[in-house]
Short mmCIF file of C-alpha atoms and ligand atoms in Angstrom, two decimals:
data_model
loop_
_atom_site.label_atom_id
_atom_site.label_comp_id
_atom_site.label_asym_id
_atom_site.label_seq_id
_atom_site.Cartn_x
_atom_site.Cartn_y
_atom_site.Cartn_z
CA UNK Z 38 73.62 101.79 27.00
CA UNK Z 39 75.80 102.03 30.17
CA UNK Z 40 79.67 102.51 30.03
CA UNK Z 41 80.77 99.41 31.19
CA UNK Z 42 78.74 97.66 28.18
CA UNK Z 43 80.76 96.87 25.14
CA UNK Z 44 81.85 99.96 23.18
CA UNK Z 45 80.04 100.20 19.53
CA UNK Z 46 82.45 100.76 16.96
CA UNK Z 47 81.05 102.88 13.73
CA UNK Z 48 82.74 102.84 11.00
CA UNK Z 49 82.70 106.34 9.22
CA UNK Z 50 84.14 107.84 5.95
CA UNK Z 51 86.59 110.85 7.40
CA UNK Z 52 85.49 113.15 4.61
CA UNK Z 53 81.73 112.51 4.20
CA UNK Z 54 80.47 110.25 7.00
CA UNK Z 55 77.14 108.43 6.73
CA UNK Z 56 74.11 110.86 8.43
CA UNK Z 57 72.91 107.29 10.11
CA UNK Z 58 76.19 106.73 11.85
CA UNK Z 59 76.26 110.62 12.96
CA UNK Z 60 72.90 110.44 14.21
CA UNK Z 61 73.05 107.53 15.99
CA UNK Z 62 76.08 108.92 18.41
CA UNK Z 63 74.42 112.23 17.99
CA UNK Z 64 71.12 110.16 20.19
CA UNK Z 65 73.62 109.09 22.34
CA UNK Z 66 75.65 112.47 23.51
CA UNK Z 67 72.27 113.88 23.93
CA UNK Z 68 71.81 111.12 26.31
CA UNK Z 69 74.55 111.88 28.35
CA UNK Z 70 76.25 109.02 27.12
CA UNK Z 71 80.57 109.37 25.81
CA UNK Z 72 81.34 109.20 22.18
CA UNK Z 73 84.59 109.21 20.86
CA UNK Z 74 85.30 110.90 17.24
CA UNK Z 75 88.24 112.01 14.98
CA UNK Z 76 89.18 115.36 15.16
CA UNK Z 77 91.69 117.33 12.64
CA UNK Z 78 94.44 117.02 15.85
CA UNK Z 79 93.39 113.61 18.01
CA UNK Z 80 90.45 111.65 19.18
CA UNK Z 81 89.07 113.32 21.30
CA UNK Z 82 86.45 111.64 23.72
CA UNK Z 83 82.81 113.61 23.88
CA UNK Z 84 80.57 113.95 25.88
CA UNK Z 85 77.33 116.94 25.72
CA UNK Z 86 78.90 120.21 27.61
CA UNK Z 87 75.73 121.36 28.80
CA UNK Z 88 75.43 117.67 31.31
CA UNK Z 89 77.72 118.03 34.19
CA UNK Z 90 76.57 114.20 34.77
CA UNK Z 91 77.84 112.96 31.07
CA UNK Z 92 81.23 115.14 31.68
CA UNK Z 93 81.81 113.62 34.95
CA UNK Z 94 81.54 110.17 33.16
CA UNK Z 95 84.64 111.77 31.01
CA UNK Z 96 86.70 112.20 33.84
CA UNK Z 97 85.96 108.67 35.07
CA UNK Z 98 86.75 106.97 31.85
CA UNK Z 99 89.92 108.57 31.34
CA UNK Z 100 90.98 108.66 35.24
CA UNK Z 101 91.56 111.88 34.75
CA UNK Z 102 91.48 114.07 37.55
CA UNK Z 103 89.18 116.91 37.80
CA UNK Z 104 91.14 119.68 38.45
CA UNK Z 105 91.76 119.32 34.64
CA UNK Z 106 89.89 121.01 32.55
CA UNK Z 107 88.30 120.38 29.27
CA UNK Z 108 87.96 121.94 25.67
CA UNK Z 109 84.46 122.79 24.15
CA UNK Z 110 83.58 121.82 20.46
CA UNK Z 111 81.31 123.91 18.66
CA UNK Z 112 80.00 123.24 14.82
CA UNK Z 113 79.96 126.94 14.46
CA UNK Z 114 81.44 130.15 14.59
CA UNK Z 115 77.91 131.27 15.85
CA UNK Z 116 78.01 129.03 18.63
CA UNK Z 117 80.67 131.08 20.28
CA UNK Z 118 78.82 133.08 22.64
CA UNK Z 119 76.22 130.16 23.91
CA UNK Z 120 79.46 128.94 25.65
CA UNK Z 121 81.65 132.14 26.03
CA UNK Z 122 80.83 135.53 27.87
CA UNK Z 123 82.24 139.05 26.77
CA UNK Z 124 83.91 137.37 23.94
CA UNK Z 125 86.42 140.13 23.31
CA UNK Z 126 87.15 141.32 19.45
CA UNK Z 127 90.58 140.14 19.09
CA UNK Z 128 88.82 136.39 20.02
CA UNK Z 129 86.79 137.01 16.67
CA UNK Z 130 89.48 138.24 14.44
CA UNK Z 131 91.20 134.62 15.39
CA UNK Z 132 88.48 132.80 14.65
CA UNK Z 133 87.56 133.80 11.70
CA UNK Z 134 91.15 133.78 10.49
CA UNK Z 135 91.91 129.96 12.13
CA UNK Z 136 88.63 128.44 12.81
CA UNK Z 137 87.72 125.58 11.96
CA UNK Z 138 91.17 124.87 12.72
CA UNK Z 139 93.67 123.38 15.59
CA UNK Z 140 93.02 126.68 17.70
CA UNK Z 141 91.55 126.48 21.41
CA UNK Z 142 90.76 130.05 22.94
CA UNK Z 143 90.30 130.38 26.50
CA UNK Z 144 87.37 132.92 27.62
CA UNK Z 145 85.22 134.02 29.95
CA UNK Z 146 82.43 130.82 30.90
CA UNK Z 147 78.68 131.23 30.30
CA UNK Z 148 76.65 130.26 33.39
CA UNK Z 149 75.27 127.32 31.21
CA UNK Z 150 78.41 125.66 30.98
CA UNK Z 151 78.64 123.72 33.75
CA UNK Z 152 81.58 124.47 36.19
CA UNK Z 153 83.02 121.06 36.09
CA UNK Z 154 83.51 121.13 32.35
CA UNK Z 155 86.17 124.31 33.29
CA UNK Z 156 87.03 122.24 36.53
CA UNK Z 157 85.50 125.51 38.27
CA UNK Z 158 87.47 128.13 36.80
CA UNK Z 159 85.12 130.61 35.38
CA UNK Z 160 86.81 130.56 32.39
CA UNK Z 161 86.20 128.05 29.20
CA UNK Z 162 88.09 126.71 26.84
CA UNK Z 163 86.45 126.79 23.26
CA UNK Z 164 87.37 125.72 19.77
CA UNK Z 165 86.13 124.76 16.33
CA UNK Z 166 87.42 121.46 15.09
CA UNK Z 167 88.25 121.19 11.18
CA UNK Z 168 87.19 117.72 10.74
CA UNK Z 169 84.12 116.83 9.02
CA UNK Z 170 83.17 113.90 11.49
CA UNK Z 171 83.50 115.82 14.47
CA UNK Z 172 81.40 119.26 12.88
CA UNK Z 173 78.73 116.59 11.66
CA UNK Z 174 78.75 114.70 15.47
CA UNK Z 175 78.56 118.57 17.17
CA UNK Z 176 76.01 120.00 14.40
CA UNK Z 177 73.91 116.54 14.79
CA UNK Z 178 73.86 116.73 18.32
CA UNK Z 179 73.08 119.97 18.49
CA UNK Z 180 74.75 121.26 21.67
CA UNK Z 181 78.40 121.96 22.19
CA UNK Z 182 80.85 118.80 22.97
CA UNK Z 183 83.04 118.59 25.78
CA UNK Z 184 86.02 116.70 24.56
CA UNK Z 185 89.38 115.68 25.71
CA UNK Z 186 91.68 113.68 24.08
CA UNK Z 187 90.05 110.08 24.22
CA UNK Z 188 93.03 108.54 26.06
CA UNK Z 189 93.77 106.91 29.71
CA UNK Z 190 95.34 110.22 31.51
CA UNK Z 191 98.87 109.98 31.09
CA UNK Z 192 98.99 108.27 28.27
CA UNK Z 193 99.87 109.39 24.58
CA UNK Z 194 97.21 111.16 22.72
CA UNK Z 195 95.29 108.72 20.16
CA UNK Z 196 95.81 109.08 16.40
CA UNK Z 197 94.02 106.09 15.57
CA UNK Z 198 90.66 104.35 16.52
CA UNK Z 199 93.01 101.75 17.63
CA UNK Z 200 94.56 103.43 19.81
CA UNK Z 201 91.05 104.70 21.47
CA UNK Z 202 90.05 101.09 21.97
CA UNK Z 203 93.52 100.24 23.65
CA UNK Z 204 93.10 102.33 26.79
CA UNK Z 205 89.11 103.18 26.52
CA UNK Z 206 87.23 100.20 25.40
CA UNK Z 207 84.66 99.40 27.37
CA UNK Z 208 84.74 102.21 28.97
CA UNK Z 209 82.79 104.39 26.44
CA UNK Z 210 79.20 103.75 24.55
CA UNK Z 211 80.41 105.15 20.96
CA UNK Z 212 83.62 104.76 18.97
CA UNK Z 213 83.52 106.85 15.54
CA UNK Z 214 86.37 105.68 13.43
CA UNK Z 215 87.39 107.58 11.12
CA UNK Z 216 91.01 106.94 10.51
CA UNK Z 217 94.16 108.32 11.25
CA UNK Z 218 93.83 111.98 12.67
CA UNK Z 219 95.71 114.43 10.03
CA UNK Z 220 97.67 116.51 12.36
CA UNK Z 221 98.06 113.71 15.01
CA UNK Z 222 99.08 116.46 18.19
CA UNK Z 223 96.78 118.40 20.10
CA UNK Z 224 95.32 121.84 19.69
CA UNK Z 225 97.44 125.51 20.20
CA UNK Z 226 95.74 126.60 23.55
CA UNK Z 227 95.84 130.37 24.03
CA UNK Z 228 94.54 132.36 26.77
CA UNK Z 229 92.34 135.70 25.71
CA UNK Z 230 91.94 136.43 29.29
CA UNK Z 231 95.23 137.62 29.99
CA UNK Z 232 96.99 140.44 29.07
CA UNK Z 233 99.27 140.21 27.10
CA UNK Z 234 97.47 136.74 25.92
CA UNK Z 235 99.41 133.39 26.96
CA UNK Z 236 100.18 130.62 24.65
CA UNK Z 237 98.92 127.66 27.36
CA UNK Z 238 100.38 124.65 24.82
CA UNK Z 239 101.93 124.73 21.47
CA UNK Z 240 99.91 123.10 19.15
CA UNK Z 241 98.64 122.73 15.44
CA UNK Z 242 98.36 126.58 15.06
CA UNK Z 243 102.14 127.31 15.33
CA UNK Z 244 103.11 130.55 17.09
CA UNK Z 245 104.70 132.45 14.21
CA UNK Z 246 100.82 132.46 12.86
CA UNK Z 247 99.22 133.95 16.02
CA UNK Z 248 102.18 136.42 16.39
CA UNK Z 249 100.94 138.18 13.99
CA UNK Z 250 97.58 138.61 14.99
CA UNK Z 251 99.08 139.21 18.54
CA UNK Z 252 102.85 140.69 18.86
CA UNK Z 253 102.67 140.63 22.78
CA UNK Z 254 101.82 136.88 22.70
CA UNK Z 255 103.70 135.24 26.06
CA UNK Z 256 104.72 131.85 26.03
CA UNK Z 257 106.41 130.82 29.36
CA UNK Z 258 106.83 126.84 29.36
CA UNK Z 259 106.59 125.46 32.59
CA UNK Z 260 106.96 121.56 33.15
CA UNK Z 261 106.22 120.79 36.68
CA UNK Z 262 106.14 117.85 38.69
CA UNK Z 263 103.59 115.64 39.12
CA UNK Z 264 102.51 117.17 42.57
CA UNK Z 265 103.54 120.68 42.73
CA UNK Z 266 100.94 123.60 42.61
CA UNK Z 267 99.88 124.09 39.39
CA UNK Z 268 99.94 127.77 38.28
CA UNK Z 269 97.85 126.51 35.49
CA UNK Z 270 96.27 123.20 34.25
CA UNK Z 271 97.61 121.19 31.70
CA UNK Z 272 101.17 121.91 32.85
CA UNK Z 273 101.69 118.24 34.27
CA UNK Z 274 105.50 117.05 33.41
CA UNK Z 275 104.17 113.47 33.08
CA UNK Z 276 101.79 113.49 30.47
CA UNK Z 277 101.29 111.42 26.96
CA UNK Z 278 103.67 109.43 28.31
CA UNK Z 279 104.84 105.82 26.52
CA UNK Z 280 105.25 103.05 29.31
CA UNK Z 281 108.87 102.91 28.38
CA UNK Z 282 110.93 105.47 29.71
CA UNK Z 283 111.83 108.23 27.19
CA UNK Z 284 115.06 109.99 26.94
CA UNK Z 285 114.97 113.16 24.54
CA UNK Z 286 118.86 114.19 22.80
CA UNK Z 287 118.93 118.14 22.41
CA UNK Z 288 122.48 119.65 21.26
CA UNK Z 289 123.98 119.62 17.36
CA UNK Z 290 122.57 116.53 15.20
CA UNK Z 291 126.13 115.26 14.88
CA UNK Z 292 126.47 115.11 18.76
CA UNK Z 293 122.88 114.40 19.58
CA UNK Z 294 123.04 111.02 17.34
CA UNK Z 295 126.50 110.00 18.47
CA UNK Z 296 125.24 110.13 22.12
CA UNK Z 297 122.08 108.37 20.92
CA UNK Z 298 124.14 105.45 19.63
CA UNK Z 299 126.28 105.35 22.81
CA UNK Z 300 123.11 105.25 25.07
CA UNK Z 301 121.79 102.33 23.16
CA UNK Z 302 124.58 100.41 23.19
CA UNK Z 303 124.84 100.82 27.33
CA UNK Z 304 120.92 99.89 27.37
CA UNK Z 305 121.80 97.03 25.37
CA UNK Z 306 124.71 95.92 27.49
CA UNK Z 307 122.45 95.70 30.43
CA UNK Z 308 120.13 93.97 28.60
CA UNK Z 309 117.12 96.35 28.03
CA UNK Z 310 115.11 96.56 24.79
CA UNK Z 311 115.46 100.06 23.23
CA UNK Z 312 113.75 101.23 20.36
CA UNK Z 313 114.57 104.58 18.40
CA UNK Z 314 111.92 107.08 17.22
CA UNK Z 315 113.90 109.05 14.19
CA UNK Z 316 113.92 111.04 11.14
CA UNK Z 317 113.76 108.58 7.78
CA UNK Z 318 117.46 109.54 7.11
CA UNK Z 319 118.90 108.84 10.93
CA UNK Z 320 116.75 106.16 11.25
CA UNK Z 321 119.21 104.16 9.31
CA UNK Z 322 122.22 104.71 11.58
CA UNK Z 323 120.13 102.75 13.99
CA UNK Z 324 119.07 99.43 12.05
CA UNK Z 325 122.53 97.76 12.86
CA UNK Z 326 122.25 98.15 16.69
CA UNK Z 327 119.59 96.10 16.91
CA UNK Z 328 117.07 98.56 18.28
CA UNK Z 329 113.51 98.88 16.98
CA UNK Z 330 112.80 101.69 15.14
CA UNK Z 331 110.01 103.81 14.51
CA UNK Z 332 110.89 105.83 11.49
CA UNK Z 333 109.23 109.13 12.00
CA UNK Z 334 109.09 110.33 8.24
CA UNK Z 335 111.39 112.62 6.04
CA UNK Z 336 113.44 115.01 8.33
CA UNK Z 337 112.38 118.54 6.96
CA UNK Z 338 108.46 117.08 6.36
CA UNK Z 339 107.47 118.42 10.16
CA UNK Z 340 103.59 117.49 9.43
CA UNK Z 341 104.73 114.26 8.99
CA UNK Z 342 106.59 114.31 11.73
CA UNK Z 343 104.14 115.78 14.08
CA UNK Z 344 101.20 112.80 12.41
CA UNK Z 345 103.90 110.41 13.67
CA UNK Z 346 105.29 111.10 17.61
CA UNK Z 347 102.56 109.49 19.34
CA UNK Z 348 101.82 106.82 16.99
CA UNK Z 349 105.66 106.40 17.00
CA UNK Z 350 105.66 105.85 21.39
CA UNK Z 351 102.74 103.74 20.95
CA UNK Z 352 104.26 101.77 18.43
CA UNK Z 353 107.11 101.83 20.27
CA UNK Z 354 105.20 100.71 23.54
CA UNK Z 355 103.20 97.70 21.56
CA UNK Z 356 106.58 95.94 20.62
CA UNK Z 357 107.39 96.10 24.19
CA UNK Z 358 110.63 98.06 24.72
CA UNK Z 359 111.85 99.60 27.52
CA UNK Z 360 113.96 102.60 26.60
CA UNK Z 361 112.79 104.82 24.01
CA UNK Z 362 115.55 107.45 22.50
CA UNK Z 363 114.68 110.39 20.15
CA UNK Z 364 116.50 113.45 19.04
CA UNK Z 365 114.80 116.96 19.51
CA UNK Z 366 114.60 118.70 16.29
CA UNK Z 367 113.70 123.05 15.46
CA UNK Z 368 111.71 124.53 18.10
CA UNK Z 369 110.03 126.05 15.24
CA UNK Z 370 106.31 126.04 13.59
CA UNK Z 371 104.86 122.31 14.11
CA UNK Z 372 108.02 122.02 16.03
CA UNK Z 373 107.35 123.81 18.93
CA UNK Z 374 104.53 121.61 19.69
CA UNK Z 375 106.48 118.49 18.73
CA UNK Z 376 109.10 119.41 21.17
CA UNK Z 377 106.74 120.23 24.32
CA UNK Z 378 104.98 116.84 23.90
CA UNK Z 379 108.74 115.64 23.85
CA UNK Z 380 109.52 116.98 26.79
CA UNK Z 381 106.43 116.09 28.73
CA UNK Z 382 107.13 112.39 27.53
CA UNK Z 383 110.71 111.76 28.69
CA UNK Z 384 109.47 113.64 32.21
CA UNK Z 385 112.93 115.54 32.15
CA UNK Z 386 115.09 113.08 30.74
CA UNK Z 387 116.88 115.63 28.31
CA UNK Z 388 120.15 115.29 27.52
CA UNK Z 389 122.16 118.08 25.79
CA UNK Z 390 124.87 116.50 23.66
CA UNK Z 391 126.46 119.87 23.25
CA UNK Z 392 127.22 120.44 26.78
CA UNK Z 393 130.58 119.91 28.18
CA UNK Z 394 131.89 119.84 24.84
CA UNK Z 395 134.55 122.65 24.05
CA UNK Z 396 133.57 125.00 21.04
O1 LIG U 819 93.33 119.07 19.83
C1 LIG U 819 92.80 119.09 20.94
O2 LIG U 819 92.80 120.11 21.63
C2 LIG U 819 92.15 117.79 21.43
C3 LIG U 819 90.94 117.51 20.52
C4 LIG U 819 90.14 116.34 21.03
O3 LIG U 819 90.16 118.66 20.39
N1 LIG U 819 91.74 117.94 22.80
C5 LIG U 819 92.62 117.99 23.81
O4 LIG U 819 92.05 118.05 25.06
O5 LIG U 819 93.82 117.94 23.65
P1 LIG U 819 92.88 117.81 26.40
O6 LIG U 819 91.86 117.78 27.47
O7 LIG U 819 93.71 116.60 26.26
O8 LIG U 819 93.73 119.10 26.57
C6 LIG U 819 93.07 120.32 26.88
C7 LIG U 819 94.07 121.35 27.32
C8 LIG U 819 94.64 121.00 28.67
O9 LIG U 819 96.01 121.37 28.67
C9 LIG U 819 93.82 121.89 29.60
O10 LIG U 819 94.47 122.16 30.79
C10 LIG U 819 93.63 123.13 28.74
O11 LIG U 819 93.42 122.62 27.44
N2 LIG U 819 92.44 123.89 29.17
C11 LIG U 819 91.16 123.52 29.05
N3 LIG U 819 90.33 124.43 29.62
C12 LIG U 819 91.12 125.40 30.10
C13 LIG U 819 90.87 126.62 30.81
N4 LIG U 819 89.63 127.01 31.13
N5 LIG U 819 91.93 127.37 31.17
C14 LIG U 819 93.19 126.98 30.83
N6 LIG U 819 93.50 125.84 30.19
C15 LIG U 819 92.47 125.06 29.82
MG1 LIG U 820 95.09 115.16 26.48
#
């Protein structure tokens, strides 16, 4: 099976997939073919960690480029230390309190990782996923997976086999579909080898949790440009972007939807399509303008919410509009991560209702 053969689709029950299917992208990963498979976050898009060929074949399906580097999927706990070196006890109290779970740790890289799995950093990155299809694919295959999410770089993570196929198909030998991802954003990334540790990205472990495993924790967002020196990967501004241009609203609700309403209206006016990404209960403030709208879910449900923001751009993307407007919500729990992958979207486009406005 070569990549630019047509992409097998498997069809796989999320909570107790059939052994057959498993074992048949299980053959290929050992191969050192790609195999993409649900995940408790995203798709991610697989390949064996221990081929540097079969990862490089990652890099060149997504377009990614290699100075990024990827996560490591193990089935077990007890696979830690065949990919990480001097894995350091505070590593093992957060495993066993979040794994499997939406928590990458970064660590020192065993020699038989190959470098370009870490993009030649000599550290790894290293979690457990929580979702039966990918713990059967990693157990089945029988070596840890190298996985990013199974999208074209730049674009927005995949919570759907759908979505896999849109920007990979073709591209890859094995599609498992499973359904729609539950958590539907990526993977906290924290860094064990600094001190204090770093929170890299926001993710489905929120913060609060691993504060109080780790007080010190640092969390420093940085959202460069495109071409400036990364101090460290993954930082890219433009990233799970929509094609249409995104603005996000920050500032009080009240404010932040009035503006909303007034930027539509001007998009309109100059003829551009616009389409709204909101909260079930603002969504309806929206209907009359004749925007589409991509109803993100009950406004306190943040899970929901979180299942929903790049399904909603996609969406979004499919029915063709150009502008996409959405309000930033509480930076905290599941919103922390919501509102980095908001921010990376709209590339800077952030516009704070509240300011110049006397208080
Ligand atoms: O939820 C997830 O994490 C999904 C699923 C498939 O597991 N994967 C995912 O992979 O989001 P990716 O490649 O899209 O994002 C990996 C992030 C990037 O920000 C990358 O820079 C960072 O992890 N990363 C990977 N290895 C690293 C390392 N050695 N040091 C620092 N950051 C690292
Ligand atoms: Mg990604």
């Amino acid at each position: 099976m070569s990549a630019s053969s047509k992409t097998i689709v498997l069809t796989v029950d999320p909570a107790s997939p059939d052994p057959a299917a498993i074992r048949r992208a299980a053959e290929v990963l050992r191969g050192g073919g790609l195999v993409a498979f649900p995940t408790e976050t995203v798709y991610g898009l697989g390949a064996s960690a221990l081929d540097a060929a079969a990862v490089g074949k990652i890099f060149a399906a997504k377009g990614r480029p290699s100075s990024d580097p990827l996560i490591v999927h193990i089935a077990a706990i007890e696979q830690l230390d065949d990919v990480a070196d001097q894995v350091p006890a505070l590593a093992r109290e957060l495993a066993a309190a979040f794994w499997p779970g939406p928590l990458t740790l970064v660590l020192r890289r065993r020699p038989a990782i190959p470098a370009n799995v870490s993009a030649w950093r000599d550290t790894v990155a290293v979690r457990m996923p929580a979702h039966p299809v990918a713990l059967a694919l990693a157990a089945a295959a029988g070596v840890p997976i190298a996985a990013p999410s199974a999208n074209l770089f730049t674009r927005p993570s995949p919570t759907l086999a759908a979505d896999v196929l849109e920007d990979l198909d073709g591209r890859i030998d094995v599609l498992l579909d499973g359904g729609a991802t539950p958590i539907g954003l990526e993977s906290t990334v924290l860094d064990l080898t600094q001190a204090p540790p770093a929170l890299l990205r926001p993710g489905g472990v929120p913060a609060e949790a691993l504060r109080r495993h780790i007080p010190s924790l640092r969390y420093e967002p940085s959202y460069v440009e495109h071409d400036e020196a990364q101090a460290s990967p993954g930082m890219l501004l433009k990233h799970y972007s929509p094609r249409a241009d995104l603005v996000l609203f920050a500032g009080s609700a009240e404010r932040a939807l009035a503006r909303m309403q007034q930027v539509a209206r001007q998009a309109l006016a100059a003829g551009r399509s616009v389409g709204v990404m909101a909260p079930d209960q603002e969504a309806a403030r929206f209907e009359s303008l004749g925007v589409a709208v991509a109803p993100l879910g009950p406004r306190d449900d943040l899970a929901q919410i979180a299942r929903r923001i790049f399904a909603g751009m996609r969406e979004l993307d499919r029915r063709g509009v150009d502008l996409i407007l959405v309000r930033g919500l509480a930076r905290e729990g599941l919103g922390l991560a919501i509102w980095d992958r908001l921010v990376r979207a709209a590339e800077g486009r952030v516009i704070d209702a509240d300011e110049n406005v006397e208080r």
